[in-house]
PDB file of N, CA and C in Angstrom:
ATOM      1  N   MET A   1      -5.538 -10.334   8.727  1.00  0.00           N
ATOM      2  CA  MET A   1      -6.969 -10.174   8.858  1.00  0.00           C
ATOM      3  C   MET A   1      -7.321  -8.731   8.496  1.00  0.00           C
ATOM      4  N   TRP A   2      -8.339  -8.577   7.670  1.00  0.00           N
ATOM      5  CA  TRP A   2      -8.838  -7.269   7.252  1.00  0.00           C
ATOM      6  C   TRP A   2     -10.250  -7.110   7.798  1.00  0.00           C
ATOM      7  N   VAL A   3     -10.561  -5.918   8.320  1.00  0.00           N
ATOM      8  CA  VAL A   3     -11.867  -5.687   8.932  1.00  0.00           C
ATOM      9  C   VAL A   3     -12.422  -4.328   8.524  1.00  0.00           C
ATOM     10  N   THR A   4     -13.747  -4.233   8.530  1.00  0.00           N
ATOM     11  CA  THR A   4     -14.366  -2.921   8.344  1.00  0.00           C
ATOM     12  C   THR A   4     -14.176  -2.127   9.625  1.00  0.00           C
ATOM     13  N   ALA A   5     -14.320  -0.822   9.551  1.00  0.00           N
ATOM     14  CA  ALA A   5     -14.087   0.048  10.710  1.00  0.00           C
ATOM     15  C   ALA A   5     -14.970  -0.342  11.897  1.00  0.00           C
ATOM     16  N   ASP A   6     -16.177  -0.827  11.623  1.00  0.00           N
ATOM     17  CA  ASP A   6     -17.081  -1.234  12.702  1.00  0.00           C
ATOM     18  C   ASP A   6     -16.863  -2.682  13.141  1.00  0.00           C
ATOM     19  N   GLY A   7     -15.954  -3.399  12.471  1.00  0.00           N
ATOM     20  CA  GLY A   7     -15.635  -4.773  12.830  1.00  0.00           C
ATOM     21  C   GLY A   7     -16.673  -5.798  12.404  1.00  0.00           C
ATOM     22  N   PHE A   8     -17.726  -5.390  11.697  1.00  0.00           N
ATOM     23  CA  PHE A   8     -18.799  -6.304  11.318  1.00  0.00           C
ATOM     24  C   PHE A   8     -18.337  -7.329  10.286  1.00  0.00           C
ATOM     25  N   ILE A   9     -17.522  -6.882   9.327  1.00  0.00           N
ATOM     26  CA  ILE A   9     -17.018  -7.779   8.291  1.00  0.00           C
ATOM     27  C   ILE A   9     -15.537  -8.014   8.525  1.00  0.00           C
ATOM     28  N   ARG A  10     -15.154  -9.292   8.547  1.00  0.00           N
ATOM     29  CA  ARG A  10     -13.770  -9.683   8.795  1.00  0.00           C
ATOM     30  C   ARG A  10     -13.347 -10.614   7.663  1.00  0.00           C
ATOM     31  N   GLN A  11     -12.285 -10.247   6.973  1.00  0.00           N
ATOM     32  CA  GLN A  11     -11.829 -11.042   5.834  1.00  0.00           C
ATOM     33  C   GLN A  11     -10.400 -11.517   6.080  1.00  0.00           C
ATOM     34  N   GLU A  12     -10.258 -12.822   6.171  1.00  0.00           N
ATOM     35  CA  GLU A  12      -8.938 -13.423   6.334  1.00  0.00           C
ATOM     36  C   GLU A  12      -8.428 -13.812   4.955  1.00  0.00           C
ATOM     37  N   LEU A  13      -7.319 -13.219   4.557  1.00  0.00           N
ATOM     38  CA  LEU A  13      -6.649 -13.580   3.304  1.00  0.00           C
ATOM     39  C   LEU A  13      -5.494 -14.502   3.672  1.00  0.00           C
ATOM     40  N   ARG A  14      -5.662 -15.768   3.407  1.00  0.00           N
ATOM     41  CA  ARG A  14      -4.665 -16.753   3.815  1.00  0.00           C
ATOM     42  C   ARG A  14      -3.538 -16.840   2.791  1.00  0.00           C
ATOM     43  N   SER A  15      -2.396 -17.296   3.241  1.00  0.00           N
ATOM     44  CA  SER A  15      -1.208 -17.388   2.377  1.00  0.00           C
ATOM     45  C   SER A  15      -1.338 -18.473   1.307  1.00  0.00           C
ATOM     46  N   ASP A  16      -2.308 -19.372   1.448  1.00  0.00           N
ATOM     47  CA  ASP A  16      -2.495 -20.422   0.445  1.00  0.00           C
ATOM     48  C   ASP A  16      -3.430 -19.987  -0.692  1.00  0.00           C
ATOM     49  N   GLY A  17      -3.776 -18.699  -0.741  1.00  0.00           N
ATOM     50  CA  GLY A  17      -4.629 -18.197  -1.805  1.00  0.00           C
ATOM     51  C   GLY A  17      -6.120 -18.360  -1.550  1.00  0.00           C
ATOM     52  N   ARG A  18      -6.488 -18.711  -0.343  1.00  0.00           N
ATOM     53  CA  ARG A  18      -7.891 -18.853   0.043  1.00  0.00           C
ATOM     54  C   ARG A  18      -8.283 -17.685   0.952  1.00  0.00           C
ATOM     55  N   TYR A  19      -9.571 -17.352   0.929  1.00  0.00           N
ATOM     56  CA  TYR A  19     -10.066 -16.344   1.861  1.00  0.00           C
ATOM     57  C   TYR A  19     -11.286 -16.883   2.588  1.00  0.00           C
ATOM     58  N   ASP A  20     -11.527 -16.302   3.759  1.00  0.00           N
ATOM     59  CA  ASP A  20     -12.680 -16.661   4.578  1.00  0.00           C
ATOM     60  C   ASP A  20     -13.232 -15.353   5.134  1.00  0.00           C
ATOM     61  N   GLU A  21     -14.489 -15.074   4.816  1.00  0.00           N
ATOM     62  CA  GLU A  21     -15.086 -13.806   5.235  1.00  0.00           C
ATOM     63  C   GLU A  21     -16.225 -14.058   6.210  1.00  0.00           C
ATOM     64  N   ALA A  22     -16.144 -13.409   7.367  1.00  0.00           N
ATOM     65  CA  ALA A  22     -17.192 -13.485   8.381  1.00  0.00           C
ATOM     66  C   ALA A  22     -17.993 -12.191   8.344  1.00  0.00           C
ATOM     67  N   ARG A  23     -19.281 -12.314   8.623  1.00  0.00           N
ATOM     68  CA  ARG A  23     -20.161 -11.142   8.701  1.00  0.00           C
ATOM     69  C   ARG A  23     -20.938 -11.225   9.998  1.00  0.00           C
ATOM     70  N   GLY A  24     -20.633 -10.325  10.914  1.00  0.00           N
ATOM     71  CA  GLY A  24     -21.264 -10.372  12.225  1.00  0.00           C
ATOM     72  C   GLY A  24     -20.960 -11.693  12.903  1.00  0.00           C
ATOM     73  N   ALA A  25     -21.983 -12.364  13.394  1.00  0.00           N
ATOM     74  CA  ALA A  25     -21.809 -13.654  14.065  1.00  0.00           C
ATOM     75  C   ALA A  25     -21.732 -14.808  13.072  1.00  0.00           C
ATOM     76  N   ARG A  26     -21.935 -14.525  11.796  1.00  0.00           N
ATOM     77  CA  ARG A  26     -21.926 -15.584  10.774  1.00  0.00           C
ATOM     78  C   ARG A  26     -20.492 -15.846  10.301  1.00  0.00           C
ATOM     79  N   ARG A  27     -19.912 -16.900  10.835  1.00  0.00           N
ATOM     80  CA  ARG A  27     -18.549 -17.280  10.450  1.00  0.00           C
ATOM     81  C   ARG A  27     -18.577 -17.929   9.079  1.00  0.00           C
ATOM     82  N   SER A  28     -17.526 -17.722   8.314  1.00  0.00           N
ATOM     83  CA  SER A  28     -17.387 -18.304   6.974  1.00  0.00           C
ATOM     84  C   SER A  28     -18.614 -18.014   6.102  1.00  0.00           C
ATOM     85  N   ALA A  29     -19.093 -16.776   6.152  1.00  0.00           N
ATOM     86  CA  ALA A  29     -20.234 -16.370   5.328  1.00  0.00           C
ATOM     87  C   ALA A  29     -19.887 -16.520   3.850  1.00  0.00           C
ATOM     88  N   TYR A  30     -18.648 -16.196   3.505  1.00  0.00           N
ATOM     89  CA  TYR A  30     -18.155 -16.352   2.135  1.00  0.00           C
ATOM     90  C   TYR A  30     -16.761 -16.947   2.197  1.00  0.00           C
ATOM     91  N   THR A  31     -16.507 -17.917   1.347  1.00  0.00           N
ATOM     92  CA  THR A  31     -15.177 -18.519   1.247  1.00  0.00           C
ATOM     93  C   THR A  31     -14.855 -18.687  -0.224  1.00  0.00           C
ATOM     94  N   GLY A  32     -13.577 -18.715  -0.526  1.00  0.00           N
ATOM     95  CA  GLY A  32     -13.169 -18.901  -1.907  1.00  0.00           C
ATOM     96  C   GLY A  32     -11.677 -18.721  -2.061  1.00  0.00           C
ATOM     97  N   SER A  33     -11.283 -18.392  -3.287  1.00  0.00           N
ATOM     98  CA  SER A  33      -9.866 -18.189  -3.578  1.00  0.00           C
ATOM     99  C   SER A  33      -9.653 -16.765  -4.072  1.00  0.00           C
ATOM    100  N   TYR A  34      -8.408 -16.350  -4.009  1.00  0.00           N
ATOM    101  CA  TYR A  34      -8.055 -15.020  -4.503  1.00  0.00           C
ATOM    102  C   TYR A  34      -6.662 -15.063  -5.101  1.00  0.00           C
ATOM    103  N   THR A  35      -6.411 -14.157  -6.034  1.00  0.00           N
ATOM    104  CA  THR A  35      -5.081 -13.973  -6.595  1.00  0.00           C
ATOM    105  C   THR A  35      -4.737 -12.500  -6.509  1.00  0.00           C
ATOM    106  N   VAL A  36      -3.448 -12.234  -6.427  1.00  0.00           N
ATOM    107  CA  VAL A  36      -2.968 -10.858  -6.324  1.00  0.00           C
ATOM    108  C   VAL A  36      -2.020 -10.577  -7.486  1.00  0.00           C
ATOM    109  N   THR A  37      -2.265  -9.483  -8.171  1.00  0.00           N
ATOM    110  CA  THR A  37      -1.367  -8.995  -9.211  1.00  0.00           C
ATOM    111  C   THR A  37      -1.053  -7.549  -8.866  1.00  0.00           C
ATOM    112  N   GLY A  38       0.170  -7.312  -8.417  1.00  0.00           N
ATOM    113  CA  GLY A  38       0.522  -5.973  -7.947  1.00  0.00           C
ATOM    114  C   GLY A  38      -0.304  -5.631  -6.723  1.00  0.00           C
ATOM    115  N   SER A  39      -1.132  -4.611  -6.827  1.00  0.00           N
ATOM    116  CA  SER A  39      -1.992  -4.218  -5.708  1.00  0.00           C
ATOM    117  C   SER A  39      -3.462  -4.558  -5.975  1.00  0.00           C
ATOM    118  N   HIS A  40      -3.715  -5.353  -7.025  1.00  0.00           N
ATOM    119  CA  HIS A  40      -5.077  -5.712  -7.414  1.00  0.00           C
ATOM    120  C   HIS A  40      -5.391  -7.154  -7.015  1.00  0.00           C
ATOM    121  N   LEU A  41      -6.565  -7.380  -6.453  1.00  0.00           N
ATOM    122  CA  LEU A  41      -6.996  -8.718  -6.052  1.00  0.00           C
ATOM    123  C   LEU A  41      -8.199  -9.142  -6.879  1.00  0.00           C
ATOM    124  N   GLU A  42      -8.210 -10.403  -7.258  1.00  0.00           N
ATOM    125  CA  GLU A  42      -9.344 -11.023  -7.946  1.00  0.00           C
ATOM    126  C   GLU A  42      -9.844 -12.144  -7.040  1.00  0.00           C
ATOM    127  N   TYR A  43     -11.123 -12.103  -6.706  1.00  0.00           N
ATOM    128  CA  TYR A  43     -11.742 -13.094  -5.835  1.00  0.00           C
ATOM    129  C   TYR A  43     -12.668 -13.988  -6.643  1.00  0.00           C
ATOM    130  N   VAL A  44     -12.700 -15.283  -6.298  1.00  0.00           N
ATOM    131  CA  VAL A  44     -13.688 -16.208  -6.839  1.00  0.00           C
ATOM    132  C   VAL A  44     -14.267 -16.962  -5.647  1.00  0.00           C
ATOM    133  N   ASP A  45     -15.521 -16.657  -5.345  1.00  0.00           N
ATOM    134  CA  ASP A  45     -16.210 -17.313  -4.248  1.00  0.00           C
ATOM    135  C   ASP A  45     -16.461 -18.777  -4.605  1.00  0.00           C
ATOM    136  N   ASP A  46     -16.550 -19.626  -3.594  1.00  0.00           N
ATOM    137  CA  ASP A  46     -16.794 -21.051  -3.847  1.00  0.00           C
ATOM    138  C   ASP A  46     -18.107 -21.291  -4.592  1.00  0.00           C
ATOM    139  N   SER A  47     -19.028 -20.333  -4.535  1.00  0.00           N
ATOM    140  CA  SER A  47     -20.292 -20.467  -5.265  1.00  0.00           C
ATOM    141  C   SER A  47     -20.174 -20.002  -6.719  1.00  0.00           C
ATOM    142  N   GLY A  48     -18.990 -19.430  -7.080  1.00  0.00           N
ATOM    143  CA  GLY A  48     -18.765 -18.961  -8.445  1.00  0.00           C
ATOM    144  C   GLY A  48     -18.848 -17.457  -8.611  1.00  0.00           C
ATOM    145  N   PHE A  49     -19.301 -16.749  -7.586  1.00  0.00           N
ATOM    146  CA  PHE A  49     -19.376 -15.293  -7.618  1.00  0.00           C
ATOM    147  C   PHE A  49     -17.971 -14.714  -7.709  1.00  0.00           C
ATOM    148  N   THR A  50     -17.777 -13.661  -8.477  1.00  0.00           N
ATOM    149  CA  THR A  50     -16.459 -13.030  -8.584  1.00  0.00           C
ATOM    150  C   THR A  50     -16.525 -11.596  -8.064  1.00  0.00           C
ATOM    151  N   ALA A  51     -15.390 -11.114  -7.590  1.00  0.00           N
ATOM    152  CA  ALA A  51     -15.273  -9.751  -7.080  1.00  0.00           C
ATOM    153  C   ALA A  51     -13.826  -9.308  -7.241  1.00  0.00           C
ATOM    154  N   THR A  52     -13.609  -8.027  -7.049  1.00  0.00           N
ATOM    155  CA  THR A  52     -12.253  -7.479  -7.143  1.00  0.00           C
ATOM    156  C   THR A  52     -11.965  -6.611  -5.936  1.00  0.00           C
ATOM    157  N   GLY A  53     -10.696  -6.322  -5.752  1.00  0.00           N
ATOM    158  CA  GLY A  53     -10.261  -5.438  -4.687  1.00  0.00           C
ATOM    159  C   GLY A  53      -8.964  -4.772  -5.083  1.00  0.00           C
ATOM    160  N   ASP A  54      -8.664  -3.677  -4.417  1.00  0.00           N
ATOM    161  CA  ASP A  54      -7.417  -2.953  -4.653  1.00  0.00           C
ATOM    162  C   ASP A  54      -6.863  -2.466  -3.334  1.00  0.00           C
ATOM    163  N   LEU A  55      -5.557  -2.632  -3.161  1.00  0.00           N
ATOM    164  CA  LEU A  55      -4.858  -2.107  -1.987  1.00  0.00           C
ATOM    165  C   LEU A  55      -4.302  -0.733  -2.336  1.00  0.00           C
ATOM    166  N   ARG A  56      -4.700   0.258  -1.536  1.00  0.00           N
ATOM    167  CA  ARG A  56      -4.192   1.617  -1.726  1.00  0.00           C
ATOM    168  C   ARG A  56      -3.870   2.210  -0.370  1.00  0.00           C
ATOM    169  N   ASP A  57      -2.614   2.600  -0.194  1.00  0.00           N
ATOM    170  CA  ASP A  57      -2.172   3.238   1.051  1.00  0.00           C
ATOM    171  C   ASP A  57      -2.539   2.414   2.285  1.00  0.00           C
ATOM    172  N   GLY A  58      -2.372   1.102   2.194  1.00  0.00           N
ATOM    173  CA  GLY A  58      -2.605   0.224   3.335  1.00  0.00           C
ATOM    174  C   GLY A  58      -4.068  -0.051   3.626  1.00  0.00           C
ATOM    175  N   VAL A  59      -4.953   0.301   2.708  1.00  0.00           N
ATOM    176  CA  VAL A  59      -6.390   0.072   2.868  1.00  0.00           C
ATOM    177  C   VAL A  59      -6.845  -0.828   1.728  1.00  0.00           C
ATOM    178  N   LEU A  60      -7.717  -1.792   2.039  1.00  0.00           N
ATOM    179  CA  LEU A  60      -8.252  -2.706   1.035  1.00  0.00           C
ATOM    180  C   LEU A  60      -9.647  -2.237   0.625  1.00  0.00           C
ATOM    181  N   PHE A  61      -9.770  -1.854  -0.628  1.00  0.00           N
ATOM    182  CA  PHE A  61     -11.050  -1.461  -1.202  1.00  0.00           C
ATOM    183  C   PHE A  61     -11.570  -2.676  -1.953  1.00  0.00           C
ATOM    184  N   HIS A  62     -12.570  -3.325  -1.380  1.00  0.00           N
ATOM    185  CA  HIS A  62     -13.120  -4.583  -1.911  1.00  0.00           C
ATOM    186  C   HIS A  62     -14.565  -4.323  -2.311  1.00  0.00           C
ATOM    187  N   GLU A  63     -14.776  -4.124  -3.633  1.00  0.00           N
ATOM    188  CA  GLU A  63     -16.098  -3.754  -4.140  1.00  0.00           C
ATOM    189  C   GLU A  63     -16.590  -2.542  -3.351  1.00  0.00           C
ATOM    190  N   HIS A  64     -17.698  -2.620  -2.644  1.00  0.00           N
ATOM    191  CA  HIS A  64     -18.226  -1.467  -1.903  1.00  0.00           C
ATOM    192  C   HIS A  64     -17.701  -1.371  -0.481  1.00  0.00           C
ATOM    193  N   LEU A  65     -16.828  -2.287  -0.082  1.00  0.00           N
ATOM    194  CA  LEU A  65     -16.308  -2.313   1.284  1.00  0.00           C
ATOM    195  C   LEU A  65     -14.964  -1.609   1.386  1.00  0.00           C
ATOM    196  N   VAL A  66     -14.702  -1.049   2.553  1.00  0.00           N
ATOM    197  CA  VAL A  66     -13.396  -0.490   2.884  1.00  0.00           C
ATOM    198  C   VAL A  66     -12.925  -1.260   4.113  1.00  0.00           C
ATOM    199  N   LEU A  67     -11.792  -1.961   3.953  1.00  0.00           N
ATOM    200  CA  LEU A  67     -11.278  -2.797   5.032  1.00  0.00           C
ATOM    201  C   LEU A  67      -9.881  -2.337   5.441  1.00  0.00           C
ATOM    202  N   TYR A  68      -9.614  -2.494   6.731  1.00  0.00           N
ATOM    203  CA  TYR A  68      -8.335  -2.069   7.297  1.00  0.00           C
ATOM    204  C   TYR A  68      -7.666  -3.286   7.937  1.00  0.00           C
ATOM    205  N   ARG A  69      -6.344  -3.252   7.970  1.00  0.00           N
ATOM    206  CA  ARG A  69      -5.636  -4.321   8.676  1.00  0.00           C
ATOM    207  C   ARG A  69      -6.088  -4.279  10.124  1.00  0.00           C
ATOM    208  N   GLU A  70      -6.400  -5.438  10.666  1.00  0.00           N
ATOM    209  CA  GLU A  70      -6.924  -5.512  12.029  1.00  0.00           C
ATOM    210  C   GLU A  70      -5.984  -4.847  13.026  1.00  0.00           C
ATOM    211  N   ASP A  71      -4.685  -5.050  12.876  1.00  0.00           N
ATOM    212  CA  ASP A  71      -3.738  -4.469  13.829  1.00  0.00           C
ATOM    213  C   ASP A  71      -3.649  -2.951  13.704  1.00  0.00           C
ATOM    214  N   ALA A  72      -4.071  -2.383  12.588  1.00  0.00           N
ATOM    215  CA  ALA A  72      -4.047  -0.923  12.396  1.00  0.00           C
ATOM    216  C   ALA A  72      -5.192  -0.252  13.146  1.00  0.00           C
ATOM    217  N   LEU A  73      -6.220  -1.006  13.491  1.00  0.00           N
ATOM    218  CA  LEU A  73      -7.375  -0.435  14.205  1.00  0.00           C
ATOM    219  C   LEU A  73      -7.185  -0.454  15.715  1.00  0.00           C
ATOM    220  N   SER A  74      -6.163  -1.132  16.185  1.00  0.00           N
ATOM    221  CA  SER A  74      -5.944  -1.259  17.647  1.00  0.00           C
ATOM    222  C   SER A  74      -5.370   0.009  18.231  1.00  0.00           C
TER     223      SER A  74
END
């Protein structure tokens, strides 16, 4: 599970290549698939929207978001 520092956005990257993103109290605000090549992620939302992300030093930079592993924030 990846989360923003304030915990508002939570992104679950599942092992089956699917993701589920919650925003505040809105569960499954965005869902879709993702692929990983090296440290680069390509997202395709179920609505067809695309996005990218990059893992650098244990931090996920997803478009304008900065997400941290949930266990790293504890």
